[in-house]
Structures are given as structure tokens and as C-alpha cells.
Short mmCIF file of C-alpha atoms and ligand atoms in Angstrom, two decimals:
data_model
loop_
_atom_site.label_atom_id
_atom_site.label_comp_id
_atom_site.label_asym_id
_atom_site.label_seq_id
_atom_site.Cartn_x
_atom_site.Cartn_y
_atom_site.Cartn_z
CA MET A 1 -29.22 21.13 26.41
CA MET A 2 -27.46 17.76 26.82
CA LYS A 3 -25.56 17.02 30.03
CA LEU A 4 -22.23 16.12 28.48
CA THR A 5 -20.64 14.90 31.71
CA ASN A 6 -23.30 12.22 32.16
CA LEU A 7 -21.68 8.88 31.31
CA ASN A 8 -24.90 7.35 29.96
CA ILE A 9 -25.40 10.32 27.64
CA ILE A 10 -21.74 10.23 26.51
CA LYS A 11 -21.95 6.50 25.75
CA ALA A 12 -25.24 6.93 23.89
CA ILE A 13 -23.93 9.76 21.66
CA LEU A 14 -20.69 7.92 20.94
CA ASN A 15 -22.50 4.64 20.18
CA GLU A 16 -24.97 6.37 17.90
CA ASN A 17 -22.03 7.71 15.91
CA GLY A 18 -19.99 4.50 15.99
CA PHE A 19 -17.17 6.25 17.83
CA THR A 20 -14.41 4.25 19.53
CA PHE A 21 -11.67 5.86 21.63
CA LYS A 22 -8.19 6.30 20.19
CA LYS A 23 -5.65 6.14 22.99
CA ALA A 24 -2.96 7.50 20.64
CA LEU A 25 -4.93 10.78 20.39
CA GLY A 26 -5.12 11.16 24.18
CA GLN A 27 -8.89 10.74 24.17
CA ASN A 28 -9.96 10.84 27.82
CA PHE A 29 -13.16 12.83 28.13
CA LEU A 30 -14.15 14.82 31.21
CA ILE A 31 -17.08 13.46 33.24
CA ASN A 32 -16.63 15.52 36.42
CA PRO A 33 -19.28 18.27 36.12
CA ASN A 34 -17.33 20.73 38.30
CA VAL A 35 -14.22 21.02 36.14
CA CYS A 36 -15.32 22.67 32.87
CA PRO A 37 -17.33 25.55 34.42
CA LYS A 38 -14.30 26.36 36.58
CA MET A 39 -11.92 26.29 33.59
CA ALA A 40 -14.30 28.50 31.61
CA GLU A 41 -14.43 30.94 34.52
CA TYR A 42 -10.63 31.27 34.49
CA ALA A 43 -10.38 31.45 30.68
CA CYS A 44 -13.12 33.98 29.92
CA GLU A 45 -12.86 37.43 31.43
CA GLY A 46 -15.21 40.24 30.46
CA ASP A 47 -17.71 40.26 27.61
CA ASN A 48 -15.19 40.41 24.76
CA ALA A 49 -13.50 37.05 25.25
CA GLY A 50 -12.54 34.90 22.28
CA VAL A 51 -11.36 31.38 23.07
CA ILE A 52 -9.36 28.89 21.05
CA GLU A 53 -9.99 25.40 22.37
CA ILE A 54 -7.67 22.51 21.47
CA GLY A 55 -9.27 19.09 21.24
CA PRO A 56 -13.00 19.56 22.03
CA GLY A 57 -13.75 15.80 22.09
CA ILE A 58 -17.54 15.67 22.43
CA GLY A 59 -17.70 19.36 23.32
CA VAL A 60 -18.05 19.26 27.10
CA LEU A 61 -15.62 22.15 27.71
CA THR A 62 -16.63 23.90 24.47
CA ALA A 63 -20.20 24.19 25.75
CA GLU A 64 -19.10 25.79 29.03
CA LEU A 65 -16.78 28.18 27.18
CA ALA A 66 -19.60 29.09 24.80
CA LYS A 67 -21.76 30.19 27.76
CA LYS A 68 -19.11 32.69 28.88
CA ALA A 69 -17.21 33.76 25.75
CA LYS A 70 -18.21 35.89 22.80
CA LYS A 71 -16.80 33.27 20.44
CA VAL A 72 -15.17 29.84 20.67
CA VAL A 73 -13.16 28.20 17.89
CA ALA A 74 -12.31 24.58 18.70
CA VAL A 75 -9.54 22.75 16.85
CA GLU A 76 -10.02 18.99 16.65
CA ILE A 77 -7.84 16.48 14.78
CA ASP A 78 -10.34 13.61 14.77
CA GLU A 79 -12.89 14.04 11.97
CA ARG A 80 -14.89 11.11 13.35
CA LEU A 81 -16.20 13.64 15.92
CA LYS A 82 -17.81 15.84 13.24
CA ASN A 83 -21.36 14.55 13.68
CA VAL A 84 -21.03 14.31 17.44
CA LEU A 85 -19.93 17.94 17.73
CA ALA A 86 -22.60 19.13 15.28
CA GLN A 87 -25.15 17.56 17.63
CA THR A 88 -23.72 18.61 21.00
CA LEU A 89 -22.87 22.19 19.98
CA ALA A 90 -26.14 22.82 18.13
CA PRO A 91 -27.55 25.00 20.96
CA PHE A 92 -24.66 27.49 20.60
CA ASP A 93 -24.38 29.95 17.72
CA ASN A 94 -20.99 31.29 18.88
CA THR A 95 -18.96 28.11 18.38
CA GLU A 96 -17.07 26.83 15.38
CA VAL A 97 -15.02 23.66 14.93
CA VAL A 98 -11.94 23.56 12.74
CA PHE A 99 -10.75 20.03 11.92
CA ALA A 100 -6.95 20.19 11.93
CA ASP A 101 -3.82 19.11 13.75
CA VAL A 102 -3.13 22.00 16.12
CA LEU A 103 0.63 21.49 15.70
CA LYS A 104 0.35 22.18 11.98
CA LEU A 105 -2.12 25.04 12.20
CA ASP A 106 -1.22 28.69 11.59
CA ILE A 107 -2.77 30.01 14.81
CA ASN A 108 -1.78 33.63 14.15
CA LYS A 109 -3.80 33.47 10.94
CA LEU A 110 -6.72 31.81 12.73
CA ILE A 111 -6.77 34.61 15.33
CA LYS A 112 -6.74 37.32 12.62
CA GLU A 113 -9.55 35.64 10.70
CA LYS A 114 -11.84 34.62 13.56
CA PHE A 115 -11.33 36.92 16.53
CA CYS A 116 -11.17 40.49 15.25
CA GLY A 117 -10.88 42.90 18.21
CA MET A 118 -11.47 40.22 20.86
CA GLN A 119 -9.31 39.38 23.88
CA VAL A 120 -8.11 35.92 22.98
CA THR A 121 -7.21 33.07 25.32
CA VAL A 122 -6.44 29.40 24.75
CA CYS A 123 -8.26 26.83 26.85
CA ALA A 124 -8.01 23.04 26.64
CA ASN A 125 -7.95 19.68 28.27
CA LEU A 126 -4.77 18.92 26.35
CA PRO A 127 -4.07 15.59 24.70
CA TYR A 128 -1.19 14.55 26.96
CA TYR A 129 1.02 13.09 24.23
CA ILE A 130 1.61 16.61 22.83
CA THR A 131 1.56 18.75 25.99
CA SER A 132 5.07 20.18 25.60
CA PRO A 133 5.05 20.80 21.82
CA VAL A 134 1.63 22.49 22.01
CA ILE A 135 2.65 24.75 24.89
CA MET A 136 5.95 25.62 23.21
CA LYS A 137 4.19 26.38 19.92
CA LEU A 138 1.66 28.64 21.64
CA LEU A 139 4.45 30.52 23.42
CA GLU A 140 7.06 30.69 20.65
CA ASP A 141 4.59 31.78 17.97
CA ARG A 142 4.20 35.03 19.98
CA LEU A 143 0.44 34.95 19.52
CA PRO A 144 -1.64 37.99 20.43
CA ILE A 145 -3.21 36.15 23.39
CA GLU A 146 -3.75 37.07 27.02
CA LYS A 147 -3.38 33.68 28.65
CA ILE A 148 -3.43 29.92 28.31
CA VAL A 149 -5.60 27.86 30.67
CA VAL A 150 -4.96 24.16 30.17
CA MET A 151 -5.30 20.81 31.87
CA VAL A 152 -2.13 18.72 31.82
CA GLN A 153 -0.82 15.69 33.73
CA LYS A 154 -0.09 16.59 37.35
CA GLU A 155 3.65 15.90 36.99
CA ALA A 156 3.78 18.09 33.87
CA ALA A 157 1.95 20.86 35.75
CA GLU A 158 4.49 20.67 38.56
CA ARG A 159 7.40 20.89 36.13
CA LEU A 160 5.86 23.70 34.06
CA CYS A 161 5.04 25.77 37.13
CA ALA A 162 8.16 25.02 39.19
CA PRO A 163 10.36 28.01 40.07
CA VAL A 164 13.36 28.26 37.73
CA GLY A 165 16.33 27.19 39.85
CA SER A 166 14.49 24.41 41.71
CA ARG A 167 14.99 20.63 41.41
CA GLU A 168 11.71 20.19 39.52
CA SER A 169 12.67 22.71 36.85
CA GLY A 170 13.66 21.73 33.32
CA ALA A 171 14.26 23.36 29.95
CA ILE A 172 10.50 23.80 29.47
CA THR A 173 10.21 25.53 32.88
CA VAL A 174 12.73 28.11 31.69
CA ALA A 175 10.85 28.68 28.42
CA VAL A 176 7.47 28.93 30.16
CA ASN A 177 8.81 31.47 32.67
CA TYR A 178 10.48 33.47 29.92
CA TYR A 179 7.22 33.93 28.02
CA SER A 180 4.62 33.79 30.81
CA GLU A 181 3.76 33.75 34.49
CA PRO A 182 2.74 30.16 35.23
CA LYS A 183 0.45 29.05 38.05
CA ILE A 184 -1.27 25.81 39.12
CA LEU A 185 -4.98 26.60 39.50
CA PHE A 186 -6.43 23.31 40.77
CA LYS A 187 -5.91 19.55 40.76
CA VAL A 188 -8.20 17.10 38.95
CA SER A 189 -8.30 13.41 39.94
CA ARG A 190 -8.01 10.60 37.37
CA GLY A 191 -11.59 9.54 38.24
CA SER A 192 -12.83 12.72 36.53
CA PHE A 193 -12.28 11.18 33.07
CA TYR A 194 -13.73 8.48 30.86
CA PRO A 195 -11.92 6.29 30.10
CA LYS A 196 -9.98 6.69 33.36
CA PRO A 197 -6.26 7.48 32.78
CA ASN A 198 -3.45 6.16 35.01
CA VAL A 199 -2.47 9.59 36.30
CA ASP A 200 -4.00 12.63 37.98
CA SER A 201 -4.13 16.02 36.28
CA ALA A 202 -4.03 19.71 37.09
CA VAL A 203 -5.27 22.88 35.45
CA ILE A 204 -2.63 25.57 35.01
CA SER A 205 -2.71 29.13 33.74
CA LEU A 206 0.09 30.79 31.82
CA ASN A 207 -0.40 34.55 31.81
CA ILE A 208 1.48 35.84 28.79
CA ARG A 209 4.11 38.47 29.58
CA LYS A 210 4.22 41.65 27.53
CA GLN A 211 8.02 41.59 27.80
CA PRO A 212 10.37 38.73 28.77
CA PRO A 213 11.83 39.27 32.28
CA VAL A 214 15.43 39.00 30.97
CA ASN A 215 17.27 40.22 27.88
CA VAL A 216 19.04 37.62 25.78
CA GLU A 217 21.25 38.32 22.77
CA ASP A 218 19.46 35.81 20.57
CA GLU A 219 16.30 33.93 21.59
CA ARG A 220 16.77 30.87 19.37
CA SER A 221 20.34 30.31 20.52
CA PHE A 222 19.33 30.95 24.13
CA PHE A 223 16.80 28.12 24.06
CA GLY A 224 19.35 25.87 22.30
CA PHE A 225 21.73 26.64 25.19
CA VAL A 226 18.99 25.96 27.78
CA ARG A 227 18.13 22.59 26.18
CA ALA A 228 21.84 21.67 26.19
CA ALA A 229 22.16 22.78 29.82
CA PHE A 230 19.33 20.49 30.96
CA GLN A 231 20.07 17.61 28.56
CA GLN A 232 22.18 15.78 31.13
CA ARG A 233 20.70 17.31 34.24
CA ARG A 234 22.82 15.28 36.69
CA LYS A 235 25.99 16.71 35.14
CA THR A 236 27.42 20.16 35.80
CA ILE A 237 26.22 22.83 33.39
CA VAL A 238 29.77 23.11 32.02
CA ASN A 239 29.94 19.42 31.13
CA SER A 240 26.40 19.23 29.80
CA VAL A 241 26.69 22.32 27.58
CA SER A 242 30.28 21.75 26.43
CA SER A 243 29.58 18.24 25.24
CA SER A 244 26.31 19.13 23.49
CA LEU A 245 27.42 22.40 21.89
CA ASN A 246 31.09 21.55 21.50
CA ILE A 247 32.47 24.62 23.26
CA ASP A 248 35.68 25.30 25.15
CA LYS A 249 35.34 24.14 28.77
CA GLN A 250 38.08 26.40 30.15
CA LYS A 251 36.46 29.52 28.73
CA PHE A 252 33.08 28.43 30.11
CA LEU A 253 34.65 27.88 33.56
CA GLN A 254 36.18 31.36 33.37
CA ILE A 255 32.75 32.85 32.69
CA LEU A 256 31.30 31.04 35.73
CA ASP A 257 34.22 32.32 37.82
CA ASP A 258 33.66 35.90 36.60
CA LEU A 259 30.02 35.58 37.66
CA THR A 260 31.10 34.11 41.04
CA LEU A 261 29.34 30.83 40.33
CA SER A 262 30.67 27.42 41.36
CA PRO A 263 32.30 25.36 38.58
CA ALA A 264 30.22 22.41 39.81
CA ILE A 265 26.87 24.18 39.45
CA ARG A 266 24.04 22.38 37.59
CA ALA A 267 21.45 23.98 35.34
CA GLU A 268 18.63 23.18 37.77
CA SER A 269 20.24 25.41 40.45
CA LEU A 270 20.38 28.50 38.26
CA LYS A 271 17.80 31.27 38.14
CA LEU A 272 16.52 32.65 34.84
CA GLU A 273 18.65 35.80 35.22
CA GLN A 274 21.78 33.70 35.79
CA LEU A 275 21.08 31.44 32.79
CA ALA A 276 20.58 34.56 30.65
CA GLU A 277 23.78 36.14 31.94
CA ILE A 278 25.87 33.00 31.26
CA PHE A 279 24.32 32.64 27.82
CA ASN A 280 24.94 36.29 26.88
CA ARG A 281 28.61 35.94 27.83
CA LEU A 282 29.00 32.69 25.88
CA TYR A 283 27.20 34.23 22.91
CA LYS A 284 29.44 37.31 22.85
CA GLU A 285 32.73 35.62 23.63
CA MET A 286 32.32 32.28 21.88
CA ALA A 287 29.56 32.93 19.35
CA ILE A 288 27.48 29.90 20.45
N1 LIG B 1 -12.09 18.52 25.58
C1 LIG B 1 -12.54 17.16 25.72
C2 LIG B 1 -12.80 16.85 27.18
O1 LIG B 1 -12.27 17.59 28.02
O2 LIG B 1 -13.51 15.90 27.46
C3 LIG B 1 -11.56 16.15 25.13
C4 LIG B 1 -10.16 16.21 25.69
S1 LIG B 1 -9.16 14.84 25.20
C5 LIG B 1 -8.04 14.79 26.58
C6 LIG B 1 -8.09 15.48 23.92
C7 LIG B 1 -8.75 15.82 22.60
O3 LIG B 1 -7.74 16.35 21.73
C8 LIG B 1 -9.37 14.66 21.84
O4 LIG B 1 -10.63 15.06 21.37
C9 LIG B 1 -8.41 14.40 20.67
O5 LIG B 1 -9.03 13.85 19.55
C10 LIG B 1 -7.89 15.81 20.41
N2 LIG B 1 -6.55 15.86 19.78
C11 LIG B 1 -5.53 14.98 19.89
N3 LIG B 1 -4.47 15.38 19.17
C12 LIG B 1 -4.81 16.56 18.59
C13 LIG B 1 -4.11 17.46 17.71
N4 LIG B 1 -2.87 17.22 17.31
N5 LIG B 1 -4.78 18.56 17.28
C14 LIG B 1 -6.06 18.81 17.69
N6 LIG B 1 -6.76 17.99 18.52
C15 LIG B 1 -6.14 16.89 18.97
#
């Protein structure tokens, strides 16, 4: 079995196949041998684990997942990696590579077709240019998955896993907490990749909730409201939401008053329950 974190081996395989890195696809491959086994440990529980990997690259994480999971389906956009992956994953009969853009893929269909009866998780060293859209797609598609274990830029990890109602929180923090229980698992330094990126990373887990922790009248409108609330995060929530969604400021202020909240409060100071409560009132009274 090839040691896929060995830089000489990586360079040899890539050279043999005439592969050159595409920065636009976020191609920074892991060369720290400690990271992938640890990610696989977190992603694969029990002997019935099915894993969807996003962006296998040369297959370094795929190989570790294959040792622990019943089945791994890796989704890779770059068809130039076809021969490389055929070579590096040859020792494993429980892996499959689907060449597609994960953002355009029907993942629900993929799960039905490939993982019958398995406990499915998603695991990836995510291409950083699509961190937020991938995470939002995985959460909003309401996939039958247990958890998501992914490596993201350290700053993104801190935002995703920040408590709702803290300075670091943003619209995506609210969405992540609505659908899952997020947690930073461990940090990974920039020297763990080839080529070396300009930033450090962290592996996070998002344990999917069976039920959201709050009730909202309409999910789509709620997340529209949340995006509007955080759009101008230095402004008060009243100003930010009223200007984006064109709603009556006085009525909004009355709702805050009824909920004994300051008229000067910003979105980043509000807990998930409070955001849901404000939204439900706006939805009922002003049909936002
Ligand atoms: N898993 C490998 C590793 O850890 O060394 C590679 C990770 S690299 C950060 C990201 C990978 O995602 C690359 O292989 C890249 O080609 C792939 N990728 C980029 N955009 C993608 C997309 N939209 N859909 C699927 N794969 C994508």
C-alpha cells in the first residue's frame, strides 16, 4: 500500500500522470500522516458506516476511511485525477469515485443508491472556496446522515462553531446550530499540506439534530430574516433587517419592546431562541 502522505511519493504519482495543481479548486493535499487516521476515527463509528467524501484529491483520506468504513463514495470534480485515484485506491474494494461537482449533485439520490441500510456520514478536507455553500447544502438538503466531519480554514471553524449570540457568530452560525451540534475537534497547521496554504485549518464535527432546537413558522423565510439581520452586522438588527426586507421599523421596535429587548440590540447578541421568537412575531404580524 502506498504511503500517500510521503511527499516524494505524491510528487512521483502526480508527475507520472502529468497533474498540475489548480489553486481555483482548492487543491492542497494533506501530507501530515496523523490527520487522516484521526478524521477517519471520528467519521466512522461501528461496522456499518458509509462515508461520502468530498474532494478525495489523490485519495489520502479516502484510504484511511476505507480501512474503517463499510463503504466510501468519494465525489471529485477534477477528472484529471481519474488515473491517480484508480492507482492509489486499487487496494480497496469498498471505495468508489464519482466525478461530479458536489454542489450540483443530488446527494439524497446518491445515498439511496449507494448506502442502503448504512449509517452515513460525510467526511472531507473541504476545498476552501466552497466551504459555506457545501455545508449549507449538506444541512438544508435534510440528508439522512448522522454527522459531518470536515476540515475547514481555522477562522471558518471558529465562526461555524461559535455560540449563537457571541461576537464571532454570523448567519451561518445560526444555520449550523439550527440543524446540528457543532464542535471543533482539532487544529491542523498550514505545514500539514502540499502546497502549503497561507492559513491554518481545523477539523470540525457537525452532529445532525433529529429536531431543530427552536420552532419557526417558515424555515426559508427564517433564514432570509437571519441573513438580513447579519448583513450589516455593525448596525442594530432593526436597521439591518428593515432596510434589507423593507419592513416597518416602528412595528419591529414594538416587537423588541414586547420581548423586553433593547432597541439598539444587534443580531450577534441574540440567542437562537430570541432570533426565532422575533422572526415568528414578524412573520405573523407583518408577513415577512
Ligand atoms: N482529500 C484530499 C486531501 O486531503 O489531500 C484533497 C483535499 S483538497 C483541499 C480539495 C479537493 O476537492 C481537491 O481534490 C479538489 O479537486 C476537490 N474539489 C474542488 N471543488 C470541488 C467540487 N465542487 N466538487 C467536488 N470536489 C471538488
